[in-house]
Tab-separated table of C-alpha atoms in Angstrom:
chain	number	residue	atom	x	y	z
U	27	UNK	CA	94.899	-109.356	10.739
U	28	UNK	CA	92.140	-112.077	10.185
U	29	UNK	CA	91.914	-112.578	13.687
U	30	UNK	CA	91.730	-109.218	14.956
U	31	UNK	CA	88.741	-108.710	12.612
U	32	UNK	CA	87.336	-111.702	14.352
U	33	UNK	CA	87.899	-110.364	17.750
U	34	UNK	CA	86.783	-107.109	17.124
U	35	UNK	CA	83.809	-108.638	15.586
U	36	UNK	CA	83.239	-111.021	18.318
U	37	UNK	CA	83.240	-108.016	20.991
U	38	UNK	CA	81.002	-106.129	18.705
U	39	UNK	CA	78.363	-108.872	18.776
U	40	UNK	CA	79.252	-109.056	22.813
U	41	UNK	CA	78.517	-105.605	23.053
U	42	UNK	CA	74.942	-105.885	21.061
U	43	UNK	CA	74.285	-108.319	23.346
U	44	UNK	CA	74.599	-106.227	26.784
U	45	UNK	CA	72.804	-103.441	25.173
U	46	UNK	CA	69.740	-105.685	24.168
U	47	UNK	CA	69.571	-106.751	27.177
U	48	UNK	CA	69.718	-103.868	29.580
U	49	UNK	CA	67.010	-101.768	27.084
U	50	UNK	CA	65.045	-104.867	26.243
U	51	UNK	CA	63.384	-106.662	29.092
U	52	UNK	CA	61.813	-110.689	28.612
U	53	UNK	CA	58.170	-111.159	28.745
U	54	UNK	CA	57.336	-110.088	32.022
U	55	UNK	CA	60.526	-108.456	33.203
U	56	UNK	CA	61.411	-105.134	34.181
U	57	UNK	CA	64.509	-103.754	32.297
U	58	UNK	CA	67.060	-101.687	34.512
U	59	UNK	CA	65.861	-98.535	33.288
U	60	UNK	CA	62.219	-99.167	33.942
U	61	UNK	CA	63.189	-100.340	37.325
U	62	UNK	CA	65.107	-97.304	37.911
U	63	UNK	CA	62.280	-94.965	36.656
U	64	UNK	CA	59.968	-96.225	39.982
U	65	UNK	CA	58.238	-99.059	37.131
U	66	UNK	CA	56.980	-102.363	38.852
U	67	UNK	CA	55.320	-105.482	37.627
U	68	UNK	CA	51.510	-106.676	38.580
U	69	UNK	CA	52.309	-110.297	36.454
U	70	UNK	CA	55.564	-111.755	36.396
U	71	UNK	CA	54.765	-114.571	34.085
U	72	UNK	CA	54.211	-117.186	36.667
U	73	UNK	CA	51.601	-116.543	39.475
U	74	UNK	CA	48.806	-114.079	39.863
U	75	UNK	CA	49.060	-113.062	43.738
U	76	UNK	CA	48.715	-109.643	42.854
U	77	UNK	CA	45.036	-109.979	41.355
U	78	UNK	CA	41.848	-111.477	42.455
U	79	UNK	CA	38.296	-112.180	41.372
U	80	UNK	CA	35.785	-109.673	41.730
U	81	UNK	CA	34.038	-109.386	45.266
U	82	UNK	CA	36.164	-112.720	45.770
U	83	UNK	CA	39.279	-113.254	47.824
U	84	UNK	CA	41.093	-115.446	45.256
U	85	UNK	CA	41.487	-116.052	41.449
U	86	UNK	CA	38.550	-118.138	39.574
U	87	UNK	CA	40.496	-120.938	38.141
U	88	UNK	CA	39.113	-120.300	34.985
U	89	UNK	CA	41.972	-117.795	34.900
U	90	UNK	CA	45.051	-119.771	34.172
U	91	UNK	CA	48.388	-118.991	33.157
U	92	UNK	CA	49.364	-120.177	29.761
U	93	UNK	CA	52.635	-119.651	28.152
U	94	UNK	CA	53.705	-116.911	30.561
U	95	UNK	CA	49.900	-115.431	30.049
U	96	UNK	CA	46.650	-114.307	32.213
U	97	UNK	CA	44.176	-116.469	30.210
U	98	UNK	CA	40.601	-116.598	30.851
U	99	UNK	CA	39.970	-120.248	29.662
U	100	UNK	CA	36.487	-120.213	29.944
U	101	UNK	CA	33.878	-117.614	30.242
U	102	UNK	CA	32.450	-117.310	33.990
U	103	UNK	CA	35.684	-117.204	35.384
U	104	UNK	CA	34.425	-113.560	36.661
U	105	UNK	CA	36.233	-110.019	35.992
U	106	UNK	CA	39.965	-110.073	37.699
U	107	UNK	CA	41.094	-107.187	40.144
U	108	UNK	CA	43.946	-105.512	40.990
U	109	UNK	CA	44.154	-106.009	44.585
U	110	UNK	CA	45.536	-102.781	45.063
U	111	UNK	CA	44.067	-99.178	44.279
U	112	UNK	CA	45.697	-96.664	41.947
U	113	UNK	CA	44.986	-92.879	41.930
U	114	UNK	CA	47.329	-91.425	39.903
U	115	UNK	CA	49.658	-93.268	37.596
U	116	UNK	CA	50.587	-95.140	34.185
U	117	UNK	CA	50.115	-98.761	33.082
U	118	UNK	CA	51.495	-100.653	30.042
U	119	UNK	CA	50.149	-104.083	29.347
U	120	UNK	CA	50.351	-106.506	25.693
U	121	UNK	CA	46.973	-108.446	25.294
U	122	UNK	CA	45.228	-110.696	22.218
U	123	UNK	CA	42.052	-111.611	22.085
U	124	UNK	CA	40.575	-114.289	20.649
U	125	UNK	CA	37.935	-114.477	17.352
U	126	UNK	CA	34.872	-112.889	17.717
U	127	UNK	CA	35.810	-112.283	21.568
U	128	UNK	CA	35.826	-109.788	23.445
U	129	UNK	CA	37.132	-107.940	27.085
U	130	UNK	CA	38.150	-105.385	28.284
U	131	UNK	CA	40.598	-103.308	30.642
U	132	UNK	CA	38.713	-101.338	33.603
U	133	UNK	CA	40.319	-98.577	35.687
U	134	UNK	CA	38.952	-96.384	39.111
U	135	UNK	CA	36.908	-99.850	39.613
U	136	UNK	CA	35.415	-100.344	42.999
U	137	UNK	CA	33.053	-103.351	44.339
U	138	UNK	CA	30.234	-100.844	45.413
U	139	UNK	CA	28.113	-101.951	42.458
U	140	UNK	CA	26.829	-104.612	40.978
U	141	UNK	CA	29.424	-105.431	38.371
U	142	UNK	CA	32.892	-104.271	37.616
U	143	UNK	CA	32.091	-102.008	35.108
U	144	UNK	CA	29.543	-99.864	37.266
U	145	UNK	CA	31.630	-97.345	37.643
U	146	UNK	CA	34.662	-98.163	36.062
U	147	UNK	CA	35.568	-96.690	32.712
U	148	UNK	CA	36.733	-99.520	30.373
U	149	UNK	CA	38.945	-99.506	27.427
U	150	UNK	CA	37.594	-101.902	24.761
U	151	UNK	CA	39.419	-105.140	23.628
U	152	UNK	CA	37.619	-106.608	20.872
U	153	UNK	CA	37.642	-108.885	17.923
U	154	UNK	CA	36.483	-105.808	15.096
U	155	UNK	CA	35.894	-107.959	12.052
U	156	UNK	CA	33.802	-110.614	14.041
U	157	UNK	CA	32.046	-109.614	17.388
U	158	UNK	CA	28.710	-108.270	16.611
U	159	UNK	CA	29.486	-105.434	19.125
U	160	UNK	CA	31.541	-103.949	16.023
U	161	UNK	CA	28.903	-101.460	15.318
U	162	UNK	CA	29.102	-98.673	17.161
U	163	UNK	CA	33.019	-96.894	16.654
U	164	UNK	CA	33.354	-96.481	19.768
U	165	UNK	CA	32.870	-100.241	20.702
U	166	UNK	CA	35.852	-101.107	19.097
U	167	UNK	CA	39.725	-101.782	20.571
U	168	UNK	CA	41.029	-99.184	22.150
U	169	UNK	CA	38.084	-97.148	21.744
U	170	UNK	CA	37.299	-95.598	25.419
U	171	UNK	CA	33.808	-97.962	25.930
U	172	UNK	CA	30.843	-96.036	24.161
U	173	UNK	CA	32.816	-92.517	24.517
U	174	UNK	CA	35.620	-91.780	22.560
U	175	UNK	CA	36.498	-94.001	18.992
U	176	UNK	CA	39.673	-95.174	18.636
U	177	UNK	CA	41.426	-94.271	15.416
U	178	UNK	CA	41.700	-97.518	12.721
U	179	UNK	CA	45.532	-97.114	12.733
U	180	UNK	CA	45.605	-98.207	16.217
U	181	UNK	CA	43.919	-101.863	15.165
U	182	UNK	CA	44.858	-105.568	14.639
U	183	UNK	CA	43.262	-108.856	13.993
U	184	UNK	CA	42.312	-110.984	16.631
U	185	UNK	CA	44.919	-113.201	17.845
U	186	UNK	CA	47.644	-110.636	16.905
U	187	UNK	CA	49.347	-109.227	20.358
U	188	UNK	CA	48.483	-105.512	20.796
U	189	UNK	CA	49.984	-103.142	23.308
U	190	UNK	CA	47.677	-100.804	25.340
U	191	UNK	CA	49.269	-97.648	27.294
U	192	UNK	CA	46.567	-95.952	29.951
U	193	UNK	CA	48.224	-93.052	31.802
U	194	UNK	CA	45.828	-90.921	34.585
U	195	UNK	CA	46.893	-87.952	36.432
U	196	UNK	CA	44.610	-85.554	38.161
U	197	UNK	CA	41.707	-87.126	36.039
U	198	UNK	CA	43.597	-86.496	32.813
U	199	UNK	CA	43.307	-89.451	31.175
U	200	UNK	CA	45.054	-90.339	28.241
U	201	UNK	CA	45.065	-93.797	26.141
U	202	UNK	CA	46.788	-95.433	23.634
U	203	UNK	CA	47.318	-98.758	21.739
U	204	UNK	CA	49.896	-100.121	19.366
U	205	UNK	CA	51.289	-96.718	19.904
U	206	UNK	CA	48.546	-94.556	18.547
U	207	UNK	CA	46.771	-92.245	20.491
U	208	UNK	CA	42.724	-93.292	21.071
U	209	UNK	CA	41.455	-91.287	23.975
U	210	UNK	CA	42.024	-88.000	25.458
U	211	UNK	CA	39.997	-86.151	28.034
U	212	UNK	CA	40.002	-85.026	31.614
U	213	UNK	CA	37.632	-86.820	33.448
U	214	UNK	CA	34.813	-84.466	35.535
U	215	UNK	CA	35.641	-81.767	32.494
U	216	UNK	CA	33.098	-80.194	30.547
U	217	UNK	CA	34.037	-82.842	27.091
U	218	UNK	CA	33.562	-85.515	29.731
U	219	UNK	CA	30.100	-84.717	30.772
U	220	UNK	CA	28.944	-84.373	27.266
U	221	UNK	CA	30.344	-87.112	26.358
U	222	UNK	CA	28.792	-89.502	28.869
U	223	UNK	CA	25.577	-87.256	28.521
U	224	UNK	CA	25.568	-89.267	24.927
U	225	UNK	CA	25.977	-92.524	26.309
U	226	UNK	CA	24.559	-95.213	28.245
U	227	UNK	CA	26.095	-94.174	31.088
U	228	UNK	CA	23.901	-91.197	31.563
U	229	UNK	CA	21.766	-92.979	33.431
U	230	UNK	CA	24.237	-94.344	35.720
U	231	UNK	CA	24.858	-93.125	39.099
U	232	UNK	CA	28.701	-92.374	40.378
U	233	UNK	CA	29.847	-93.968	37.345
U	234	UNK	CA	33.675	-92.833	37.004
U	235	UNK	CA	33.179	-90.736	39.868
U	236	UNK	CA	36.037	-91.948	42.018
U	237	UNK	CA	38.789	-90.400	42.246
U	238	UNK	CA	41.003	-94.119	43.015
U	239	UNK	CA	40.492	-97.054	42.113
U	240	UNK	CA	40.950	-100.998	41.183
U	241	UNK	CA	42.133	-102.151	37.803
U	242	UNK	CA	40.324	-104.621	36.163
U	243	UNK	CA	40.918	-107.409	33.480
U	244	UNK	CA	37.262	-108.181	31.753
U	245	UNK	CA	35.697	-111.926	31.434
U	246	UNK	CA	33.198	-111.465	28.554
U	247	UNK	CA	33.032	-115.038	27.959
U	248	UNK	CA	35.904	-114.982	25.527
U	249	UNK	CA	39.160	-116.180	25.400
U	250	UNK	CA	41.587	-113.445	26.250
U	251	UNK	CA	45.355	-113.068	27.140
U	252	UNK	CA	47.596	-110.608	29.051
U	253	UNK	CA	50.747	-110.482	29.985
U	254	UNK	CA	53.585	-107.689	30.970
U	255	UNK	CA	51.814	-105.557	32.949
U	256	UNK	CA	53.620	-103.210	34.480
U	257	UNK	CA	52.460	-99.725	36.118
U	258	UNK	CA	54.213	-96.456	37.377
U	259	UNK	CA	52.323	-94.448	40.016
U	260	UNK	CA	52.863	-91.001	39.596
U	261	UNK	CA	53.203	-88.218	42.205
């Protein structure tokens, strides 16, 4: 009797096992589901071939990988890239940033202007209790840059791992991070142009007009991390 409680117990713990790990993907892993569901991975923990510097053909090596990490080491390392473009889709990434630093994640990025963020609409990563760009609401994480405040419920300390969700179809864009929603709005829409009429990107031509784009990973100058970042184009 003792030992069939053992075995049963021992197949029970088995079956845990095979359940954890077919729902439950490793850092930088696509589970079986995800892969099924058309997911696919821009970082797999050990090279960056699938990004590049800014109006550059390769990496900055001030971008390293660090314990299965995208880490800008040092500031002037230059804003990374997605080397491909993305119209419609969603992407799911974990970052931390580190105190008083701050980045950023940039989508519908091209290299037309002068910097990354140009045209690109950027979702804030930032160190809240520390960087002196904590001022404005909609400056801090999550917060869609200088438009639409991200609720405090969404937030963490620096150096805490957060998890940022940015889904856009037909200019619907939707954000959210550490599973709270922080931005809503259809890009183009009437709440989008008064929006950015309110902000300093009033003044800026073709910003967010493009309808595809880059993704971009921010150097501020701060020490910054990312890892599983995984995206799903849709239609």
């Amino acid at each position: 009797m003792i030992l069939s409680i053992k075995n049963k117990t021992l197949a029970a713990i088995t079956l845990l096992s095979v359940i954890s790990v077919s729902v439950f993907a490793d850092d930088n892993q696509l589970t079986a589901q995800e892969k099924a569901d058309g997911w696919q991975l821009l970082f797999d923990g050990t090279d960056m071939s699938q990004w590049r510097s800014f109006k550059q053909p390769t990496v900055n090596e001030k971008w390293q990988i660090e314990d299965g990490a995208i880490t800008l080491t040092a500031g002037g390392g230059g804003d990374l890239i997605s080397k491909k473009t993305y119209k419609n889709f969603e992407l799911t990434l974990d970052w931390k940033i580190a105190e008083a630093g701050n980045s950023g994640i940039l989508i519908l990025a091209d290299e037309k202007g002068k910097y990354i963020y140009s045209h690109a609409p950027e979702i804030q990563i930032l160190d809240n209790e520390r960087h002196p760009d904590n001022k404005l609401d909609t400056h801090l994480s999550g917060s869609l840059y200088d438009l639409i405040a991200s609720p405090i419920a969404s937030h963490k300390k620096a150096g805490q791992w957060n998890s940022t969700k940015i889904r856009l179809e037909n200019s619907a864009l939707t954000v959210w991070q550490n599973d709270v929603q922080t931005a809503k709005v259809t890009i183009g829409s009437d709440e989008w142009n008064s929006l950015i009429a309110k902000s300093k990107f009033a003044s800026w031509p073709d910003f967010a007009a493009a309808k595809e784009g880059h993704l971009g990973l921010q150097d501020h100058g701060d020490k910054v991390w990312f890892k599983n970042i995984k995206i799903k184009e849709l239609n």
